[in-house]
Structure formats: C-alpha cells, structure tokens
mmCIF file of C-alpha atoms in Angstrom:
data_model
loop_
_atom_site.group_PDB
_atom_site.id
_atom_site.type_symbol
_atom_site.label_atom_id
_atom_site.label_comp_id
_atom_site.label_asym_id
_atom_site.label_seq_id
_atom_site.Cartn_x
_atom_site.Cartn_y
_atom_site.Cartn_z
ATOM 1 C CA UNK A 7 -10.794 -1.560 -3.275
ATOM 2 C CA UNK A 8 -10.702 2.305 -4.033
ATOM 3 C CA UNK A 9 -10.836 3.417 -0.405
ATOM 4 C CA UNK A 10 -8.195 0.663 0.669
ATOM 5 C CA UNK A 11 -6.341 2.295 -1.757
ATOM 6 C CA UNK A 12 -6.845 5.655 -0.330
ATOM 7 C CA UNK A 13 -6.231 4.492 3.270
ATOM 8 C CA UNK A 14 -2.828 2.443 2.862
ATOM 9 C CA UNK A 15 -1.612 5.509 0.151
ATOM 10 C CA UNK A 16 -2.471 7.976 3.659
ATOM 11 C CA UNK A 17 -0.395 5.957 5.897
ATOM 12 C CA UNK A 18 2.291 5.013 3.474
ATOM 13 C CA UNK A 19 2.631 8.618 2.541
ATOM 14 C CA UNK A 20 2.675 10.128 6.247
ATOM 15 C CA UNK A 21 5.286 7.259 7.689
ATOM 16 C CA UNK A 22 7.408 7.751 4.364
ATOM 17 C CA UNK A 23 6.611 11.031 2.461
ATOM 18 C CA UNK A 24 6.007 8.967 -0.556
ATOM 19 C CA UNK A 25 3.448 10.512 -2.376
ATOM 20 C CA UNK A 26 1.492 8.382 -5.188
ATOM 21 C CA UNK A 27 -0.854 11.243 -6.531
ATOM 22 C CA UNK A 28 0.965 11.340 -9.777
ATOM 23 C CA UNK A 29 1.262 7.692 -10.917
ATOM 24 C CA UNK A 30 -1.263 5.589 -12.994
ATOM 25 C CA UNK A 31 -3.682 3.639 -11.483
ATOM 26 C CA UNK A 32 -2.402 0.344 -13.231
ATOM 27 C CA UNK A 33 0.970 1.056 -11.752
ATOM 28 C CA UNK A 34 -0.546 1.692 -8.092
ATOM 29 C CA UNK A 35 -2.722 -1.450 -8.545
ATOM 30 C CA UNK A 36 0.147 -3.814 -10.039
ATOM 31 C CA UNK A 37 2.473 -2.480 -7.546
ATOM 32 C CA UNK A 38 -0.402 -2.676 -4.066
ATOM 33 C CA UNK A 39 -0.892 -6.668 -5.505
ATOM 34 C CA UNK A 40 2.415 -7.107 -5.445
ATOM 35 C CA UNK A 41 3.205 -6.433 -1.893
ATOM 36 C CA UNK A 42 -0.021 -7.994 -0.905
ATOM 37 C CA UNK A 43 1.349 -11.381 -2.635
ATOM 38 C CA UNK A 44 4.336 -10.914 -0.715
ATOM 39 C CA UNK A 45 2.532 -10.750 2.549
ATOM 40 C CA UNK A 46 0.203 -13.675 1.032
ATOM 41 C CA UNK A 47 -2.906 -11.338 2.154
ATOM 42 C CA UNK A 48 -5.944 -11.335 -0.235
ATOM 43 C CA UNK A 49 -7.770 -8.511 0.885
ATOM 44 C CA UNK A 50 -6.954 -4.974 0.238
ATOM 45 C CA UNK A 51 -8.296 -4.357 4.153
ATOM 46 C CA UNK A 52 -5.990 -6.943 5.436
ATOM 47 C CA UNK A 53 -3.097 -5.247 4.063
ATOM 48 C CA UNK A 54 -4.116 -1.825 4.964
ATOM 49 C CA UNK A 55 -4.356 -3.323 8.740
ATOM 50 C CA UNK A 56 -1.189 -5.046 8.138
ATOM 51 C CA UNK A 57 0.482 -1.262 7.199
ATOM 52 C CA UNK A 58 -1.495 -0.152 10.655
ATOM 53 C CA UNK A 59 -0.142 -2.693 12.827
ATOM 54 C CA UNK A 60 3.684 -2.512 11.400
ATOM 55 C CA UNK A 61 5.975 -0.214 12.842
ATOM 56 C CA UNK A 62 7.262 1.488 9.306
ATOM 57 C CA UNK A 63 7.077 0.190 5.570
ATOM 58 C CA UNK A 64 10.221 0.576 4.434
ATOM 59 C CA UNK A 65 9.687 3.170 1.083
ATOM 60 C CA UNK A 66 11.830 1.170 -1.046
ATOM 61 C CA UNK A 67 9.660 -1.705 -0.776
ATOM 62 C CA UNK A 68 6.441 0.525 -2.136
#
C-alpha cells in the first residue's frame, strides 16, 4: 500500500499543488480510504489508476 500511497500523493500533488509531506500517516490513510469508499474501489492500485485516468481531482475533495 506504501508505494500506492507514494504514486497517487505524486499525481495529486502535481495536478493540485497539494502537498501531504507534513501530515500523519493515520490522517493520509483514513483520508486515501475514504475516497476509495467513495469510488467503491478496494485496491489502493485501482484508485491510483482511477487518479491516472481522471482528468483533475478536485483538491477539496483530498
């Protein structure tokens, strides 16, 4: 899960400029399961190919 992590923080962070360096992991985890939930995906892969295949997050969602 670590380097899904690392992947969907890269592209949120270069389509939004929101940078997660300096929040807790149990904050980055909660808040990554959340939006995967949303998206009903169950795989941290699946959601960092949903964040490849969507146009732009919007950062107020993340």
């Amino acid at each position: 899960m670590v380097d899904g992590l690392k992947k969907a923080f890269i592209l949120i962070r270069t389509r939004t400029g929101q940078n997660f360096s300096m929040y807790k992991q149990s904050t980055i985890r909660r808040r990554v399961e959340r939006r995967m939930g949303l998206h009903q995906l169950t795989r941290i892969e699946n959601y960092v190919r949903y964040l490849q295949e969507t146009s732009r997050p919007d950062p107020a969602r993340h």
